[in-house]
Coordinates of C-alpha atoms in Angstrom, one line a residue:
X13 CA 0.4 -0.1 0.3
X14 CA 1.3 3.5 -1.0
X15 CA 2.5 5.4 1.8
X16 CA 0.7 8.9 1.7
X17 CA 2.0 10.2 5.5
X18 CA 3.4 13.4 5.9
X19 CA 6.9 11.9 5.7
X20 CA 6.3 10.9 2.4
X21 CA 8.1 13.0 0.2
X22 CA 6.4 11.1 -2.7
X23 CA 2.5 10.8 -1.8
X24 CA 1.6 12.9 -4.5
X25 CA 3.0 10.4 -7.4
X26 CA -0.3 8.3 -7.7
X27 CA -2.6 10.3 -5.6
X28 CA -6.3 11.4 -5.7
X29 CA -6.5 14.8 -6.0
X30 CA -9.7 16.1 -5.2
X31 CA -10.8 19.9 -7.4
X32 CA -12.9 22.7 -4.9
X33 CA -14.1 24.7 -7.1
X34 CA -14.9 27.1 -3.6
X35 CA -17.8 29.2 -5.4
X36 CA -19.7 25.9 -5.9
X37 CA -18.7 23.5 -3.4
X38 CA -20.9 24.6 -0.5
X39 CA -22.0 28.5 1.7
X40 CA -22.3 28.6 5.0
X41 CA -23.0 32.1 5.4
X42 CA -26.3 32.4 3.2
X43 CA -25.2 34.9 0.3
X44 CA -25.5 32.1 -2.2
X45 CA -21.6 31.6 -3.0
X46 CA -19.6 28.7 -1.4
X47 CA -17.0 29.7 1.1
X48 CA -14.4 28.2 3.2
X49 CA -16.4 27.7 5.8
X50 CA -18.1 25.6 3.9
X51 CA -15.4 24.3 2.7
X52 CA -14.3 23.1 6.3
X53 CA -18.0 21.9 7.0
X54 CA -17.8 19.5 3.9
X55 CA -13.8 18.1 4.5
X56 CA -15.3 15.0 6.2
X57 CA -17.4 14.2 2.7
X58 CA -13.5 13.8 1.0
X59 CA -12.2 12.2 4.0
X60 CA -15.5 9.3 3.7
X61 CA -14.7 9.5 -0.2
X62 CA -11.4 8.8 0.1
X63 CA -8.9 10.9 -2.3
X64 CA -5.5 12.0 -0.8
X65 CA -6.0 15.3 -1.5
X66 CA -8.3 18.7 -2.3
X67 CA -7.2 21.1 -4.6
X68 CA -8.9 24.2 -4.2
X69 CA -9.3 26.6 -7.0
X70 CA -9.0 30.3 -6.8
X71 CA -10.2 32.0 -3.6
X72 CA -8.4 35.8 -3.4
X73 CA -10.0 38.6 -3.5
X74 CA -11.6 38.8 -7.3
X75 CA -14.2 40.7 -8.9
X76 CA -15.0 37.4 -10.7
X77 CA -14.7 38.7 -13.9
X78 CA -13.1 35.1 -14.9
X79 CA -14.5 32.8 -12.5
X80 CA -11.6 34.4 -9.8
X81 CA -8.9 33.3 -11.6
X82 CA -8.7 37.6 -12.1
X83 CA -6.4 37.8 -8.4
X84 CA -6.1 41.5 -7.1
X85 CA -4.0 40.3 -3.8
X86 CA -2.6 36.5 -4.7
X87 CA -1.5 36.4 -0.5
X88 CA -5.1 36.9 0.6
X89 CA -8.5 35.3 0.3
X90 CA -11.8 37.8 -0.8
X91 CA -13.9 38.6 1.8
X92 CA -16.7 37.0 0.5
X93 CA -15.5 33.8 0.7
X94 CA -14.0 33.9 4.2
X95 CA -10.5 35.4 5.7
X96 CA -7.2 33.9 6.4
X97 CA -8.2 33.0 9.3
X98 CA -10.6 30.5 8.2
X99 CA -8.2 29.5 5.4
X100 CA -6.1 28.6 8.6
X101 CA -8.5 26.1 9.9
X102 CA -9.7 24.4 6.6
X103 CA -6.2 23.6 6.3
X104 CA -5.8 22.1 10.2
X105 CA -9.0 20.6 9.6
X106 CA -7.6 18.8 6.1
X107 CA -4.6 17.7 7.6
X108 CA -6.2 16.7 11.0
X109 CA -8.4 14.5 8.3
X110 CA -5.2 12.5 6.3
X111 CA -5.9 15.2 3.7
X112 CA -2.8 17.2 1.4
X113 CA -4.2 20.6 -0.2
X114 CA -2.5 21.7 -3.0
X115 CA -4.0 25.5 -4.3
X116 CA -4.3 27.3 -7.6
X117 CA -1.7 30.2 -8.4
X118 CA -1.9 32.2 -11.0
X119 CA 1.2 33.6 -12.2
X120 CA 0.4 35.1 -16.0
X121 CA -1.9 37.9 -14.8
X122 CA -3.6 40.3 -12.5
X123 CA -7.0 41.2 -11.8
X124 CA -7.0 45.0 -12.7
X125 CA -8.2 46.0 -9.5
X126 CA -4.6 45.1 -8.3
X127 CA -2.2 47.6 -6.6
X128 CA 0.4 47.3 -8.9
X129 CA -2.0 47.6 -12.1
X130 CA -3.6 50.7 -10.4
X131 CA -0.4 51.9 -9.5
X132 CA 0.4 51.3 -13.8
X133 CA -2.2 53.3 -14.9
X134 CA -2.1 56.5 -12.9
X135 CA 2.2 56.6 -13.2
X136 CA 1.8 56.7 -17.1
X137 CA 3.5 55.7 -20.5
X138 CA 7.6 54.7 -20.1
X139 CA 6.8 54.5 -16.1
X140 CA 8.9 51.6 -13.9
X141 CA 5.0 50.6 -12.7
X142 CA 4.6 50.5 -16.1
X143 CA 7.3 47.8 -16.3
X144 CA 5.5 45.1 -14.2
X145 CA 2.9 44.5 -16.8
X146 CA 2.9 44.8 -20.9
X147 CA 2.2 48.0 -21.7
X148 CA 2.9 49.4 -25.6
X149 CA 2.1 52.2 -28.3
X150 CA -0.6 50.9 -30.8
X151 CA 0.2 51.1 -34.3
X152 CA -1.3 53.8 -37.0
X153 CA -1.2 57.4 -37.3
X154 CA -2.3 58.2 -34.2
X155 CA -1.8 54.7 -32.1
X156 CA -4.8 54.1 -32.8
X157 CA -4.2 50.2 -33.5
X158 CA -3.6 47.4 -31.3
X159 CA 0.5 46.8 -31.3
X160 CA 0.5 43.0 -32.5
X161 CA -2.6 40.6 -33.8
X162 CA -2.4 38.3 -30.9
X163 CA -5.7 37.3 -30.0
X164 CA -7.4 36.5 -26.3
X165 CA -8.3 32.7 -25.4
X166 CA -11.6 34.8 -24.7
X167 CA -12.4 36.3 -28.1
X168 CA -11.8 39.2 -29.9
X169 CA -7.9 41.6 -28.8
X170 CA -5.3 40.3 -26.5
X171 CA -4.6 44.6 -26.1
X172 CA -6.7 46.9 -24.8
X173 CA -6.0 51.0 -25.0
X174 CA -6.0 53.0 -22.2
X175 CA -7.2 56.6 -22.0
X176 CA -3.6 58.1 -22.2
X177 CA -3.4 56.2 -25.5
X178 CA -0.9 53.1 -24.6
X179 CA -1.9 50.1 -24.9
X180 CA -2.0 46.6 -22.2
X181 CA -1.4 42.9 -22.7
X182 CA -4.1 40.6 -21.9
X183 CA -4.2 37.0 -23.0
X184 CA -7.9 36.3 -21.7
X185 CA -10.5 38.9 -20.5
X186 CA -9.2 42.5 -20.6
X187 CA -9.4 42.2 -16.4
X188 CA -6.7 39.8 -16.8
X189 CA -4.0 42.1 -18.2
X190 CA -1.1 39.8 -18.1
X191 CA 2.4 40.3 -15.8
X192 CA 5.8 40.9 -17.5
X193 CA 8.0 37.8 -16.6
X194 CA 11.6 39.4 -18.0
X195 CA 10.7 42.4 -14.5
X196 CA 12.7 41.0 -11.6
X197 CA 10.1 42.7 -9.2
X198 CA 7.4 40.3 -10.1
X199 CA 9.2 37.3 -9.8
X200 CA 10.6 38.3 -6.9
X201 CA 6.6 39.0 -5.5
X202 CA 5.7 35.2 -6.6
X203 CA 8.9 34.0 -4.9
X204 CA 7.5 35.9 -2.0
X205 CA 3.9 34.4 -2.6
X206 CA 5.0 30.8 -2.3
X207 CA 6.4 30.9 0.9
X208 CA 3.5 32.9 2.2
X209 CA 1.1 29.9 1.5
X210 CA 4.2 27.0 2.5
X211 CA 4.7 28.6 5.5
X212 CA 0.2 28.0 6.1
X213 CA 1.1 24.6 6.0
X214 CA 0.0 23.9 2.1
X215 CA 1.3 21.0 0.7
X216 CA 1.1 21.4 -3.2
X217 CA 0.1 24.1 -6.1
X218 CA -1.4 24.1 -9.1
X219 CA -0.1 26.6 -11.6
X220 CA -2.6 28.0 -14.0
X221 CA -1.8 28.9 -17.7
X222 CA 1.9 27.6 -16.8
X223 CA 3.1 27.7 -20.6
X224 CA 1.9 31.7 -20.7
X225 CA 4.6 33.4 -18.8
X226 CA 7.6 33.8 -20.3
X227 CA 7.1 36.4 -24.1
X228 CA 9.1 37.5 -26.9
X229 CA 8.0 40.9 -25.4
X230 CA 11.2 42.0 -28.0
X231 CA 10.8 44.7 -30.3
X232 CA 9.4 45.4 -32.6
X233 CA 6.5 42.8 -31.1
X234 CA 6.3 39.7 -33.0
X235 CA 2.4 39.5 -35.2
X236 CA 1.3 35.8 -35.2
X237 CA -0.8 36.1 -38.8
X238 CA -3.0 32.5 -38.7
X239 CA -0.9 30.9 -36.4
X240 CA -4.0 30.7 -34.4
X241 CA -4.9 31.8 -30.1
X242 CA -4.2 28.4 -28.6
X243 CA -3.8 24.4 -29.3
X244 CA -1.9 22.7 -30.5
X245 CA -2.1 23.5 -33.7
X246 CA -1.0 26.7 -33.2
X247 CA 2.2 25.7 -31.4
X248 CA 3.3 23.2 -34.0
X249 CA 3.7 26.2 -37.2
X250 CA 6.8 26.9 -34.8
X251 CA 9.8 25.6 -33.4
X252 CA 9.0 24.6 -30.7
X253 CA 9.8 27.2 -27.8
X254 CA 9.5 29.7 -30.2
X255 CA 6.2 31.7 -30.1
X256 CA 5.9 34.6 -29.3
X257 CA 4.0 33.9 -26.2
X258 CA 2.9 29.9 -26.1
X259 CA 5.0 27.9 -23.6
X260 CA 8.9 29.3 -24.8
X261 CA 12.5 27.5 -23.8
X262 CA 12.5 30.7 -21.5
X263 CA 9.6 29.8 -18.9
X264 CA 11.2 26.7 -17.5
X265 CA 13.9 28.9 -15.6
X266 CA 11.6 30.2 -14.0
X267 CA 10.4 26.9 -12.3
X268 CA 13.8 25.6 -11.4
X269 CA 13.8 28.9 -9.5
X270 CA 10.9 27.5 -8.3
X271 CA 11.8 24.5 -7.9
X272 CA 14.0 25.3 -5.2
X273 CA 11.5 27.0 -2.9
X274 CA 9.3 23.9 -2.9
X275 CA 12.8 21.7 -1.7
X276 CA 13.3 24.3 0.8
X277 CA 10.2 22.5 2.5
X278 CA 10.2 19.2 4.9
X279 CA 8.6 17.4 3.1
X280 CA 8.8 19.4 0.0
X281 CA 6.1 21.8 -1.9
X282 CA 4.4 19.6 -4.7
X283 CA 3.4 21.7 -8.0
X284 CA 1.4 20.2 -11.3
X285 CA 1.8 22.2 -14.2
X286 CA -1.5 23.7 -16.4
X287 CA 0.8 23.6 -19.5
X288 CA -2.0 22.9 -23.2
X289 CA 1.3 21.6 -25.1
X290 CA 2.4 18.8 -27.2
X291 CA 3.3 15.9 -25.5
X292 CA 6.6 16.1 -25.0
X293 CA 6.8 19.2 -24.0
X294 CA 4.5 18.6 -21.8
X295 CA 7.4 16.2 -20.8
X296 CA 10.0 19.5 -19.6
X297 CA 7.3 21.1 -17.4
X298 CA 7.0 17.9 -15.2
X299 CA 10.7 16.9 -14.4
X300 CA 12.0 16.8 -11.0
X301 CA 14.7 20.0 -10.9
X302 CA 10.9 21.9 -12.1
X303 CA 7.0 20.8 -11.4
X304 CA 7.2 17.6 -11.2
X305 CA 4.2 16.9 -13.0
X306 CA 1.8 18.2 -15.2
X307 CA -2.1 18.2 -16.6
X308 CA -2.9 15.3 -19.1
X309 CA -5.3 17.0 -21.6
X310 CA -5.1 14.5 -24.0
X311 CA -6.2 11.9 -21.9
X312 CA -9.7 14.7 -21.4
X313 CA -9.8 15.1 -24.8
X314 CA -9.9 11.0 -26.0
X315 CA -13.7 9.8 -27.5
X316 CA -14.8 7.0 -25.5
X317 CA -12.3 4.6 -28.3
X318 CA -10.1 2.5 -27.2
X319 CA -7.3 1.9 -29.9
X320 CA -8.0 5.9 -28.6
X321 CA -7.4 5.4 -25.3
X322 CA -4.3 3.0 -25.3
X323 CA -2.8 4.7 -27.8
X324 CA -3.1 8.8 -25.5
X325 CA -2.4 5.7 -22.1
X326 CA 0.9 4.2 -23.6
X327 CA 2.3 8.0 -24.7
X328 CA 1.2 9.5 -21.6
X329 CA 3.1 6.4 -19.5
X330 CA 6.1 6.9 -21.3
X331 CA 6.2 10.7 -21.4
X332 CA 6.1 10.9 -17.4
X333 CA 8.9 8.4 -17.3
X334 CA 10.6 10.4 -19.8
X335 CA 10.2 12.9 -17.5
X336 CA 10.9 11.5 -14.4
X337 CA 7.5 12.2 -12.9
X338 CA 4.3 10.0 -12.7
X339 CA 1.6 10.3 -15.3
X340 CA -1.6 12.5 -14.7
X341 CA -5.7 11.8 -15.8
X342 CA -8.3 13.8 -15.8
X343 CA -11.9 13.2 -17.0
X344 CA -13.3 16.3 -15.9
X345 CA -12.5 20.0 -14.0
X346 CA -14.0 23.9 -14.3
X347 CA -13.1 24.6 -18.5
X348 CA -15.0 21.4 -19.6
X349 CA -18.0 19.8 -20.2
X350 CA -18.5 17.0 -17.3
X351 CA -17.9 14.2 -18.8
X352 CA -21.2 12.2 -18.0
X353 CA -22.0 14.0 -20.6
X354 CA -19.7 14.8 -22.5
X355 CA -18.6 10.9 -23.4
X356 CA -22.3 10.1 -24.9
X357 CA -22.0 13.0 -26.9
X358 CA -21.4 11.9 -30.8
X359 CA -18.0 12.2 -32.3
X360 CA -17.1 14.9 -34.1
X361 CA -20.1 16.7 -31.7
X362 CA -19.2 20.3 -31.3
X363 CA -19.4 20.9 -27.2
X364 CA -19.8 24.5 -27.5
X365 CA -23.2 24.4 -30.2
X366 CA -24.6 21.8 -27.8
X367 CA -24.1 24.1 -25.0
X368 CA -25.7 26.5 -27.3
X369 CA -28.5 24.1 -27.9
X370 CA -29.7 24.1 -24.3
X371 CA -28.2 20.7 -24.5
X372 CA -30.7 19.7 -27.0
X373 CA -29.7 18.5 -30.2
X374 CA -27.7 16.0 -29.9
X375 CA -30.1 14.6 -27.3
X376 CA -28.3 12.6 -24.8
X377 CA -29.2 9.5 -22.8
X378 CA -28.1 10.4 -19.4
X379 CA -28.4 6.6 -18.0
X380 CA -25.5 6.1 -20.9
X381 CA -24.0 8.8 -20.2
X382 CA -23.6 8.0 -16.9
X383 CA -22.8 4.4 -17.4
X384 CA -19.8 5.6 -19.3
X385 CA -18.7 7.9 -16.8
X386 CA -18.8 4.8 -14.1
X387 CA -16.5 2.4 -16.2
X388 CA -14.3 5.6 -17.7
X389 CA -13.6 6.3 -14.0
X390 CA -13.2 2.8 -12.8
X391 CA -10.1 2.8 -16.0
X392 CA -9.1 5.9 -14.6
X393 CA -8.1 4.6 -11.1
X394 CA -6.8 1.6 -11.7
X395 CA -3.9 3.8 -14.1
X396 CA -0.3 4.1 -12.6
X397 CA 0.1 7.4 -11.6
X398 CA -2.1 10.5 -9.9
X399 CA -6.3 11.3 -10.3
X400 CA -7.4 14.3 -10.1
X401 CA -11.5 14.2 -9.5
X402 CA -13.9 17.2 -10.3
X403 CA -16.1 18.1 -7.3
X404 CA -19.7 16.0 -8.0
X405 CA -18.3 13.3 -10.9
X406 CA -18.5 11.0 -7.4
X407 CA -22.0 12.4 -7.8
X408 CA -22.7 11.2 -11.7
X409 CA -23.8 15.2 -12.1
X410 CA -24.6 15.3 -15.8
X411 CA -23.3 19.0 -17.5
X412 CA -26.3 21.5 -16.8
X413 CA -26.8 23.1 -20.2
X414 CA -30.0 24.2 -20.7
X415 CA -28.9 27.6 -18.4
X416 CA -30.3 30.8 -20.1
X417 CA -28.5 33.2 -20.9
X418 CA -29.6 35.5 -18.6
X419 CA -27.7 33.9 -15.5
X420 CA -24.5 33.2 -17.4
X421 CA -21.5 34.5 -15.6
X422 CA -18.6 33.3 -17.9
X423 CA -17.3 36.3 -19.6
X424 CA -16.5 33.7 -22.7
X425 CA -20.1 34.8 -23.4
X426 CA -20.3 38.6 -23.4
X427 CA -16.5 38.4 -24.8
X428 CA -17.5 36.5 -28.7
X429 CA -20.6 38.2 -28.9
X430 CA -22.9 35.7 -27.2
X431 CA -21.1 33.0 -29.6
X432 CA -19.5 30.9 -26.4
X433 CA -22.2 29.4 -23.7
X434 CA -18.8 29.5 -22.1
X435 CA -18.1 27.1 -18.7
X436 CA -20.6 27.6 -15.9
X437 CA -22.5 24.2 -16.8
X438 CA -19.7 22.1 -15.1
X439 CA -19.6 25.0 -12.1
X440 CA -23.3 24.8 -11.1
X441 CA -23.4 24.1 -7.3
X442 CA -23.7 21.0 -5.8
X443 CA -26.8 19.0 -4.5
X444 CA -26.2 17.4 -0.7
X445 CA -29.5 16.7 0.1
X446 CA -32.9 16.2 -1.6
X447 CA -34.9 19.2 -0.4
X448 CA -34.2 23.1 0.5
X449 CA -33.6 25.8 -1.7
X450 CA -30.4 25.2 -3.4
X451 CA -29.7 21.4 -1.8
X452 CA -27.9 21.5 1.1
X453 CA -25.3 24.0 -1.4
X454 CA -26.1 26.8 1.6
X455 CA -29.4 28.2 3.5
X456 CA -30.7 30.5 0.5
X457 CA -30.7 29.7 -3.7
X458 CA -27.3 30.0 -4.9
X459 CA -25.6 31.7 -7.9
X460 CA -26.1 29.1 -10.4
X461 CA -29.4 27.7 -10.6
X462 CA -29.3 24.0 -10.1
X463 CA -32.0 22.2 -12.0
X464 CA -34.3 20.5 -9.9
X465 CA -32.6 16.7 -11.9
X466 CA -30.1 18.0 -8.6
X467 CA -31.8 16.5 -5.8
X468 CA -31.5 12.4 -7.4
X469 CA -27.8 13.4 -7.9
X470 CA -27.4 14.5 -3.9
X471 CA -25.4 13.4 -1.6
X472 CA -28.4 11.9 0.9
X473 CA -29.4 10.7 -1.7
X474 CA -26.6 8.8 -2.8
X475 CA -24.9 7.6 0.6
X476 CA -25.4 4.4 1.7
X477 CA -27.3 3.5 -1.0
X478 CA -26.0 0.3 -2.8
X479 CA -25.2 0.6 -6.2
X480 CA -24.7 4.9 -6.5
X481 CA -22.0 6.4 -8.0
X482 CA -21.1 8.3 -4.8
X483 CA -20.6 4.3 -3.2
X484 CA -19.1 3.1 -6.1
X485 CA -16.0 5.8 -5.7
X486 CA -16.1 5.4 -2.1
X487 CA -15.7 1.5 -2.6
X488 CA -13.0 2.0 -5.9
X489 CA -11.3 4.3 -4.2
X490 CA -10.7 2.6 -0.3
X491 CA -10.0 -0.8 -3.3
X492 CA -7.2 0.9 -4.8
X493 CA -5.4 1.9 -2.0
X494 CA -5.0 -1.5 -0.6
X495 CA -3.8 -2.7 -4.8
X496 CA -1.7 0.2 -5.1
X497 CA 2.3 -0.9 -6.0
X498 CA 4.3 0.0 -8.8
X499 CA 3.7 2.8 -11.3
X500 CA 3.8 0.3 -14.8
X501 CA 1.2 -1.4 -15.7
X502 CA 1.1 -4.9 -19.0
X503 CA -1.3 -4.5 -22.0
X504 CA -3.4 -8.3 -22.1
X505 CA -1.9 -9.9 -25.4
X506 CA -5.0 -11.1 -26.7
X507 CA -7.6 -8.9 -26.0
X508 CA -10.8 -8.5 -28.1
X509 CA -11.5 -5.1 -30.3
X510 CA -12.5 -2.6 -28.7
X511 CA -12.0 -3.6 -25.3
X512 CA -9.1 -2.2 -22.8
X513 CA -7.4 -4.8 -20.6
X514 CA -4.0 -5.3 -18.7
X515 CA -2.2 -5.7 -15.3
X516 CA -0.6 -3.7 -12.9
X517 CA 0.1 -6.4 -10.4
X518 CA -0.4 -10.1 -10.2
X519 CA -3.7 -9.0 -7.7
X520 CA -5.1 -6.4 -9.6
X521 CA -6.5 -6.7 -14.1
X522 CA -8.5 -4.2 -15.1
X523 CA -10.5 -4.8 -18.3
X524 CA -13.2 -2.3 -20.0
X525 CA -15.3 -3.1 -22.7
X526 CA -16.0 -0.1 -25.0
X527 CA -17.8 -1.5 -27.4
X528 CA -21.8 -2.1 -28.4
X529 CA -22.0 -6.1 -27.8
X530 CA -21.5 -8.2 -24.4
X531 CA -17.8 -9.9 -24.2
X532 CA -16.5 -12.9 -22.4
X533 CA -15.7 -11.7 -18.9
X534 CA -11.7 -12.6 -18.1
X535 CA -10.6 -15.6 -15.4
X536 CA -10.3 -14.2 -12.1
X537 CA -12.4 -13.3 -9.3
X538 CA -14.0 -9.5 -9.4
X539 CA -13.7 -7.2 -6.4
X540 CA -16.2 -4.4 -8.5
X541 CA -17.2 -3.8 -11.6
X542 CA -19.0 0.0 -12.6
X543 CA -22.3 -1.6 -13.2
X544 CA -23.4 -4.8 -11.8
X545 CA -22.9 -8.1 -14.1
X546 CA -24.9 -10.7 -15.4
X547 CA -25.1 -13.8 -14.6
X548 CA -23.5 -15.3 -17.8
X549 CA -19.7 -14.2 -17.3
X550 CA -19.9 -12.0 -19.9
X551 CA -18.3 -8.2 -19.3
X552 CA -21.8 -5.5 -20.9
X553 CA -20.7 -2.9 -23.3
X554 CA -19.3 0.0 -21.9
X555 CA -18.9 -1.3 -18.3
X556 CA -15.2 -2.4 -16.8
X557 CA -14.2 -4.8 -14.2
X558 CA -11.7 -4.7 -12.0
X559 CA -10.3 -8.5 -10.9
X560 CA -8.0 -10.4 -8.4

């Protein structure tokens, strides 16, 4: 059994980390917004579930222009979510329950309300205050055109003009001005931030947009032409490491510097990169002298097809091994359609078009989606490495695709001219009870409306109910701790087409049927199945089984 105690510096290598999106987890003060006291009051749910750590999405002061990722102070708590004392109480309770705590660090940008940015606006062009950010004069006869053609990830230009004529860079929302990581004051401030949270007992960090910090700011700035704003396609059109602002080689110097801070603690603080880069480049972020781990988005983006999944799994394990890291596996998070819905969308379906239709075109079979989600979970938890579980997936929550336009909060909706619906559907607050104004999320209503169907998914409805998705997770995580050994797998030769079949140890074999027909169940004692097995020794479609 893996030792996940505080004495083990490698606790993260095969941990199960539960992502808490605090504004949607639990509301203790009744204002409709989740808060840190709410997290603390519900930590026993995570301990009972059997996860090893919680990752807390941003809880810092923010006007919520981007769901908390527009940070006005990297070393404080948003007053609507609590205080630093509330944070300390939460960490202490988590540690008492045997849970590690990982927090989000947002180093690419600040909020436009950050004191530094407000100072930069007052100071004017050419000032030292503006050197902390990326300010440039515009092009055109009167500076009326943006400095480059760089696009924002959220739509439109990545530049915004201020009244004195200068333009500032925002690769995301206009309320999120990019920092200049060539500036030593910026680097020093984030060293202070990492130590601040580490000294308060934080066990690790998730690094937001880790591939964007280093930028080629040599004048004149380069246009990107038809390279595109995001994704592998844009990165593959240039020599690796040379894109003007994505995944530049210089970014690794920053993380080698951070590693010295992490390793100064006992045990060392962990880190995981959110880096949307090709597989081979992702390994660089995961090196032992940098962040140590990086999110594996190829797995999240893979379809429900055995060949595609096997290729991604094999490649991801190889990449992690080459970096000296362990692999990471993610099915859902705060930025994507929940996998209980996504996995039954027909191949080639545009997620945004489906969301814009309110989830009606195409219509999906929720029962089939839950079946696949449960099978995908047991498959993921059997893989070597760390599994990241997004809040609510242990309840089998589907995407809330039919949120009306008037309640949407994600800036993507307005910034794209109401063309992209955004990510609110996966951020709808959790249901804890079968009744109440917000199904136990808080004493009143919630900041995003919950559908009536959430009552059936509530913790109260599933806890202790044989066969429920919650009990499947609890059983799987309990078994996983007993079976965990080594960081390798062996594919079983001769598996039927459409079936993933691998052995972790002599005591643990995982078989997933991704076809539409039953297949013979291999010999061995059934330890756990994602759906009930028939008396005949067959494995039904969209089902995973763990065998001894």
